[in-house]
Short mmCIF file of C-alpha atoms and ligand atoms in Angstrom, two decimals:
data_model
loop_
_atom_site.label_atom_id
_atom_site.label_comp_id
_atom_site.label_asym_id
_atom_site.label_seq_id
_atom_site.Cartn_x
_atom_site.Cartn_y
_atom_site.Cartn_z
CA UNK A 237 95.85 125.40 174.12
CA UNK A 238 99.46 125.95 174.61
CA UNK A 239 98.98 129.59 176.02
CA UNK A 240 101.12 130.96 178.33
CA UNK A 241 100.55 133.09 180.50
CA UNK A 242 103.67 135.14 180.70
CA UNK A 243 107.61 134.80 180.22
CA UNK A 244 110.45 136.29 182.09
CA UNK A 245 112.51 139.07 181.70
CA UNK A 246 115.92 139.97 183.06
CA UNK A 247 113.81 138.40 186.07
CA UNK A 248 110.40 140.34 185.23
CA UNK A 249 107.29 138.70 183.91
CA UNK A 250 106.23 140.15 181.61
CA UNK A 251 102.94 139.58 179.19
CA UNK A 252 103.41 136.23 176.62
CA UNK A 253 104.23 137.57 173.34
CA UNK A 254 103.64 134.48 171.30
CA UNK A 255 99.48 134.19 171.11
CA UNK A 256 96.78 132.04 169.82
CA UNK A 257 95.14 135.14 168.19
CA UNK A 258 98.70 135.60 166.18
CA UNK A 259 97.14 132.47 164.02
CA UNK A 260 93.81 133.55 164.26
CA UNK A 261 94.33 137.02 162.78
CA UNK A 262 96.27 135.57 159.61
CA UNK A 263 93.58 132.92 159.21
CA UNK A 264 90.61 134.92 160.10
CA UNK A 265 91.86 137.92 157.62
CA UNK A 266 92.69 135.55 154.46
CA UNK A 267 89.37 133.83 154.76
CA UNK A 268 87.65 137.38 154.58
CA UNK A 269 89.75 138.38 151.46
CA UNK A 270 88.47 135.28 149.97
CA UNK A 271 91.01 132.71 150.88
CA UNK A 272 88.93 129.49 150.61
CA UNK A 273 92.06 126.52 150.71
CA UNK A 274 92.36 126.31 154.25
CA UNK A 275 92.82 122.50 155.37
CA UNK A 276 93.72 120.55 158.37
CA UNK A 277 96.76 118.73 159.16
CA UNK A 278 96.98 115.43 158.61
CA UNK A 279 98.80 113.36 161.42
CA UNK A 280 102.11 112.11 161.12
CA UNK A 281 104.67 109.47 162.51
CA UNK A 282 107.09 110.26 165.10
CA UNK A 283 109.72 109.42 163.39
CA UNK A 284 110.31 112.74 161.29
CA UNK A 285 110.58 114.53 164.92
CA UNK A 286 113.04 111.56 166.05
CA UNK A 287 115.15 112.62 163.11
CA UNK A 288 115.70 115.94 164.01
CA UNK A 289 115.67 116.06 167.42
CA UNK A 290 116.90 114.09 170.42
CA UNK A 291 114.91 111.38 172.04
CA UNK A 292 115.23 112.46 175.60
CA UNK A 293 114.91 116.05 174.63
CA UNK A 294 111.35 115.19 172.90
CA UNK A 295 110.40 112.41 175.86
CA UNK A 296 111.41 115.02 178.13
CA UNK A 297 108.67 117.38 176.87
CA UNK A 298 106.09 114.99 176.79
CA UNK A 299 106.51 114.00 180.37
CA UNK A 300 106.31 117.48 182.07
CA UNK A 301 104.20 118.83 179.85
CA UNK A 302 101.40 116.04 179.82
CA UNK A 303 101.93 116.05 184.21
CA UNK A 304 101.12 119.52 184.40
CA UNK A 305 97.78 121.04 185.57
CA UNK A 306 95.70 123.07 183.16
CA UNK A 307 96.91 126.45 184.97
CA UNK A 308 100.21 125.28 185.63
CA UNK A 309 103.51 127.15 183.97
CA UNK A 310 107.28 125.32 184.44
CA UNK A 311 110.57 127.31 183.67
CA UNK A 312 112.43 124.32 183.17
CA UNK A 313 116.39 125.03 183.85
CA UNK A 314 117.03 121.63 181.42
CA UNK A 315 117.06 121.27 177.77
CA UNK A 316 116.60 125.45 177.81
CA UNK A 317 118.26 128.50 176.14
CA UNK A 318 116.29 130.86 178.05
CA UNK A 319 114.01 131.67 180.24
CA UNK A 320 111.36 132.77 177.41
CA UNK A 321 109.99 129.71 177.17
CA UNK A 322 107.92 128.05 179.81
CA UNK A 323 105.89 124.72 179.42
CA UNK A 324 102.15 124.18 179.63
CA UNK A 325 99.76 121.47 180.02
CA UNK A 326 99.13 121.27 176.38
CA UNK A 327 102.53 122.55 174.50
CA UNK A 328 103.84 119.35 174.16
CA UNK A 329 100.27 118.58 171.93
CA UNK A 330 100.25 121.86 170.38
CA UNK A 331 103.99 121.24 169.31
CA UNK A 332 102.96 117.59 167.87
CA UNK A 333 100.06 119.76 165.72
CA UNK A 334 102.53 122.21 164.85
CA UNK A 335 104.97 119.80 163.52
CA UNK A 336 102.07 118.01 161.77
CA UNK A 337 100.74 121.51 159.90
CA UNK A 338 104.84 121.85 158.53
CA UNK A 339 104.36 118.01 156.96
CA UNK A 340 101.46 118.37 155.68
CA UNK A 341 102.68 121.75 153.76
CA UNK A 342 105.45 119.76 152.92
CA UNK A 343 103.96 116.44 151.48
CA UNK A 344 101.70 118.39 149.33
CA UNK A 345 105.26 120.40 147.44
CA UNK A 346 106.65 116.92 147.63
CA UNK A 347 103.50 115.80 145.95
CA UNK A 348 103.45 118.79 143.14
CA UNK A 349 101.76 121.74 144.97
CA UNK A 350 103.99 125.25 143.67
CA UNK A 351 102.63 126.12 146.80
CA UNK A 352 101.86 125.33 150.69
CA UNK A 353 101.12 127.88 153.81
CA UNK A 354 101.93 126.60 156.69
CA UNK A 355 100.11 128.03 159.66
CA UNK A 356 102.24 126.76 162.22
CA UNK A 357 102.35 127.85 166.24
CA UNK A 358 104.37 127.60 168.21
CA UNK A 359 106.99 128.40 165.89
CA UNK A 360 110.53 126.57 165.79
CA UNK A 361 113.01 127.63 164.08
CA UNK A 362 115.21 128.71 167.53
CA UNK A 363 114.64 124.81 168.64
CA UNK A 364 117.56 123.14 168.53
CA UNK A 365 118.34 119.03 168.73
CA UNK A 366 117.40 119.37 172.17
CA UNK A 367 116.70 122.60 173.50
CA UNK A 368 113.68 124.89 173.15
CA UNK A 369 113.94 128.36 173.28
CA UNK A 370 112.94 131.93 171.74
CA UNK A 371 108.58 130.32 172.03
CA UNK A 372 110.31 127.02 170.05
CA UNK A 373 110.21 123.56 171.26
CA UNK A 374 110.82 121.41 167.85
CA UNK A 375 111.72 123.04 164.56
CA UNK A 376 109.10 122.50 162.34
CA UNK A 377 111.10 124.11 159.60
CA UNK A 378 113.86 121.50 159.92
CA UNK A 379 111.49 118.34 160.28
CA UNK A 380 109.68 119.55 156.94
CA UNK A 381 113.62 120.26 155.45
CA UNK A 382 114.60 117.10 156.20
CA UNK A 383 111.40 115.23 155.25
CA UNK A 384 111.41 117.10 151.74
CA UNK A 385 115.49 116.63 151.22
CA UNK A 386 114.77 112.66 150.69
CA UNK A 387 112.95 114.48 147.27
CA UNK A 388 116.08 116.75 146.51
CA UNK A 389 118.25 119.16 147.75
CA UNK A 390 116.08 122.12 149.90
CA UNK A 391 116.83 126.04 150.10
CA UNK A 392 115.84 127.49 153.46
CA UNK A 393 115.64 130.85 153.36
CA UNK A 394 114.98 132.38 157.09
CA UNK A 395 113.41 135.74 156.87
CA UNK A 396 112.02 136.32 160.89
CA UNK A 397 113.36 138.92 162.65
CA UNK A 398 115.72 137.31 164.37
CA UNK A 399 118.70 134.69 163.76
CA UNK A 400 117.49 130.56 163.16
CA UNK A 401 119.95 129.35 165.33
CA UNK A 402 118.38 126.05 165.63
CA UNK A 403 118.02 125.62 162.18
CA UNK A 404 121.40 127.07 161.48
CA UNK A 405 122.86 124.54 163.69
CA UNK A 406 120.74 121.53 162.56
CA UNK A 407 121.81 121.73 159.26
CA UNK A 408 125.45 123.29 160.18
CA UNK A 409 127.42 119.93 158.64
CA UNK A 410 125.35 119.15 155.82
CA UNK A 411 125.54 120.25 152.02
CA UNK A 412 122.04 118.76 150.45
CA UNK A 413 120.23 121.28 152.69
CA UNK A 414 121.49 125.02 152.33
CA UNK A 415 120.14 127.70 155.14
CA UNK A 416 120.31 131.49 154.75
CA UNK A 417 118.84 134.11 157.13
CA UNK A 418 118.23 137.78 157.38
CA UNK A 419 117.79 138.74 160.56
CA UNK A 420 118.66 141.68 163.61
CA UNK A 421 122.25 141.55 164.69
CA UNK A 422 122.53 139.12 167.10
CA UNK A 423 125.25 141.49 169.42
CA UNK A 424 121.82 143.43 170.29
CA UNK A 425 118.73 140.48 169.68
CA UNK A 426 117.75 137.33 170.84
CA UNK A 427 119.43 134.60 170.31
CA UNK A 428 122.82 136.72 170.47
CA UNK A 429 124.98 133.70 170.62
CA UNK A 430 124.20 132.74 166.83
CA UNK A 431 123.91 134.47 163.63
CA UNK A 432 127.08 136.15 162.70
CA UNK A 433 128.32 136.22 159.15
CA UNK A 434 131.49 134.03 160.07
CA UNK A 435 128.87 131.19 160.35
CA UNK A 436 129.52 129.39 157.06
CA UNK A 437 128.68 125.69 157.82
CA UNK A 438 131.33 123.04 158.81
CA UNK A 439 132.85 119.86 157.42
CA UNK A 440 130.66 118.98 154.14
CA UNK A 441 128.27 122.05 155.35
CA UNK A 442 131.28 124.15 155.02
CA UNK A 443 129.68 127.01 152.32
CA UNK A 444 126.29 125.87 152.96
CA UNK A 445 125.33 128.50 155.56
CA UNK A 446 124.67 132.38 155.23
CA UNK A 447 124.26 134.75 157.25
CA UNK A 448 122.92 138.56 156.49
CA UNK A 449 122.99 140.22 159.89
CA UNK A 450 121.92 143.69 160.02
CA UNK A 451 121.35 146.85 162.41
CA UNK A 452 118.64 147.61 164.03
CA UNK A 453 116.18 150.20 162.56
CA UNK A 454 116.80 149.19 158.89
CA UNK A 455 113.68 149.96 156.36
CA UNK A 456 112.32 148.77 153.64
CA UNK A 457 115.06 149.74 150.81
CA UNK A 458 118.20 148.40 153.04
CA UNK A 459 116.27 145.33 153.78
CA UNK A 460 114.73 144.24 149.98
CA UNK A 461 119.00 144.49 149.16
CA UNK A 462 119.73 142.26 151.81
CA UNK A 463 117.15 139.90 150.56
CA UNK A 464 118.25 140.00 147.03
CA UNK A 465 121.50 138.68 147.88
CA UNK A 466 120.12 136.20 150.25
CA UNK A 467 118.28 135.24 146.88
CA UNK A 468 121.09 135.18 144.87
CA UNK A 469 122.55 132.68 147.05
CA UNK A 470 119.75 130.14 146.75
CA UNK A 471 120.04 130.71 143.11
CA UNK A 472 123.29 129.37 142.78
CA UNK A 473 122.53 126.73 145.10
CA UNK A 474 119.68 125.51 142.59
CA UNK A 475 117.60 123.94 144.95
CA UNK A 476 115.24 121.70 144.42
CA UNK A 477 112.68 123.07 147.08
CA UNK A 478 111.98 126.10 148.87
CA UNK A 479 111.33 126.27 152.38
CA UNK A 480 110.62 130.33 153.77
CA UNK A 481 111.05 130.55 157.69
CA UNK A 482 108.53 133.30 157.45
CA UNK A 483 108.44 136.13 160.62
CA UNK A 484 106.56 138.88 160.26
CA UNK A 485 108.50 140.33 163.88
CA UNK A 486 110.11 142.67 160.92
CA UNK A 487 107.45 144.51 160.62
CA UNK A 488 107.83 148.25 162.09
CA UNK A 489 105.45 148.14 164.94
CA UNK A 490 106.33 144.36 166.20
CA UNK A 491 106.86 144.61 169.81
CA UNK A 492 109.71 142.54 170.16
CA UNK A 493 110.99 143.22 166.34
CA UNK A 494 113.01 146.62 165.81
CA UNK A 495 113.09 146.56 161.70
CA UNK A 496 111.24 149.57 160.10
CA UNK A 497 109.38 147.16 157.28
CA UNK A 498 106.02 149.02 156.26
CA UNK A 499 102.99 146.15 155.50
CA UNK A 500 103.41 147.02 150.86
CA UNK A 501 107.12 145.91 151.39
CA UNK A 502 106.16 142.18 152.24
CA UNK A 503 104.16 141.86 148.83
CA UNK A 504 107.78 143.39 147.47
CA UNK A 505 109.55 140.37 149.33
CA UNK A 506 107.73 138.03 148.07
CA UNK A 507 107.75 139.06 144.57
CA UNK A 508 111.55 138.99 144.97
CA UNK A 509 111.59 135.63 145.76
CA UNK A 510 109.08 134.32 143.48
CA UNK A 511 111.25 134.85 140.82
CA UNK A 512 113.18 131.74 141.98
CA UNK A 513 110.30 129.55 140.66
CA UNK A 514 110.96 127.21 143.15
CA UNK A 515 108.16 125.17 144.65
CA UNK A 516 107.84 126.79 147.94
CA UNK A 517 106.61 125.61 151.64
CA UNK A 518 106.17 128.70 153.83
CA UNK A 519 106.47 127.69 157.61
CA UNK A 520 105.21 130.29 159.77
CA UNK A 521 108.01 131.84 162.67
CA UNK A 522 107.17 135.00 164.52
CA UNK A 523 105.47 138.21 164.22
CA UNK A 524 103.37 139.72 167.33
CA UNK A 525 101.81 142.55 165.93
CA UNK A 526 98.27 140.69 166.19
CA UNK A 527 96.46 143.27 164.56
CA UNK A 528 98.78 143.50 161.80
CA UNK A 529 99.77 139.79 161.06
CA UNK A 530 96.51 138.83 158.79
CA UNK A 531 97.32 142.33 156.56
CA UNK A 532 101.01 141.26 156.16
CA UNK A 533 100.48 137.72 155.34
CA UNK A 534 97.54 139.01 152.75
CA UNK A 535 100.72 141.22 150.92
CA UNK A 536 102.91 138.74 151.10
CA UNK A 537 100.74 135.67 149.36
CA UNK A 538 99.84 138.92 147.00
CA UNK A 539 103.30 138.75 146.05
CA UNK A 540 103.96 135.50 145.44
CA UNK A 541 103.03 134.49 141.59
N1 Q9C B 112 110.16 139.92 176.61
C1 Q9C B 112 110.59 133.73 167.12
O1 Q9C B 112 110.67 135.08 166.90
N2 Q9C B 112 112.51 137.76 173.72
N3 Q9C B 112 110.62 133.78 168.27
C2 Q9C B 112 111.88 138.24 173.88
C3 Q9C B 112 110.94 139.94 175.06
C4 Q9C B 112 112.67 136.09 172.80
C5 Q9C B 112 111.11 135.02 169.16
C6 Q9C B 112 112.25 139.23 174.75
C7 Q9C B 112 112.57 136.46 171.29
C8 Q9C B 112 112.14 135.03 170.27
C9 Q9C B 112 109.85 132.43 166.72
ZN1 ZN B 113 111.15 135.77 165.68
#
């Protein structure tokens, strides 16, 4: 299992926030609440990953991960943007499975389902063409979006607490995939180097990238006002599919976040997004308040109609 023991932050070892219990918390709670349609992923061809990530990067991750012994932890100095994201023996396998979970959800949507929730772990939105970082290795949402883009325009609405630098960059010059993100001001929070308002896309992609950086400490009301602007952007684009990069690290008690959203607001967030009436694939990104994640996911799903 991909379960790194620690991350290095300012040269200090800290316990690793992106734990397996995150997804277990969500699955267990949803089961308790009577959700029965829980499926295992299908295996997809690696070509879907090759379409988004650099060949050498994929091979590097595979080689390094598969060469590690069970308890070894590697902080590479290559293909990485930070010191948070180690490679362990099962990292490559876990990253591949996470992509399979995303693509399985995408396939349901392509085949006519209105909603699929892909409980991906490890998360993906910080993973760029040839860099891992921010607990991410392969960009699940980008790979799913690229898959769906063969059948129509795709909007990605990223509501993780952090800016999805990888997703933004991957689609920065494309006009068939819109990227809209609401996140903590990168002046203060990871990934620091992108997520600013003036990043609007490039070439053909100009106008198809939109960032809403928000100050730390914001509460439900201000968040919802911003969300409604982001929803308008999606609406104007009139996509065929919507992907939500969903992070619960916007929750007030998240250990690495910095917003003040409360649990019931996730129902409102989902309800507002539902007003778009689009076939929607939810991709799990961050969220580290392990004990609350099930409840938050449940609230969110209750709001989707
Ligand atoms: N020691 C996602 O939410 N910074 N990634 C952690 C605390 C890295 C978050 C600093 C944050 C990455 C998918
Ligand atoms: Zn995050």
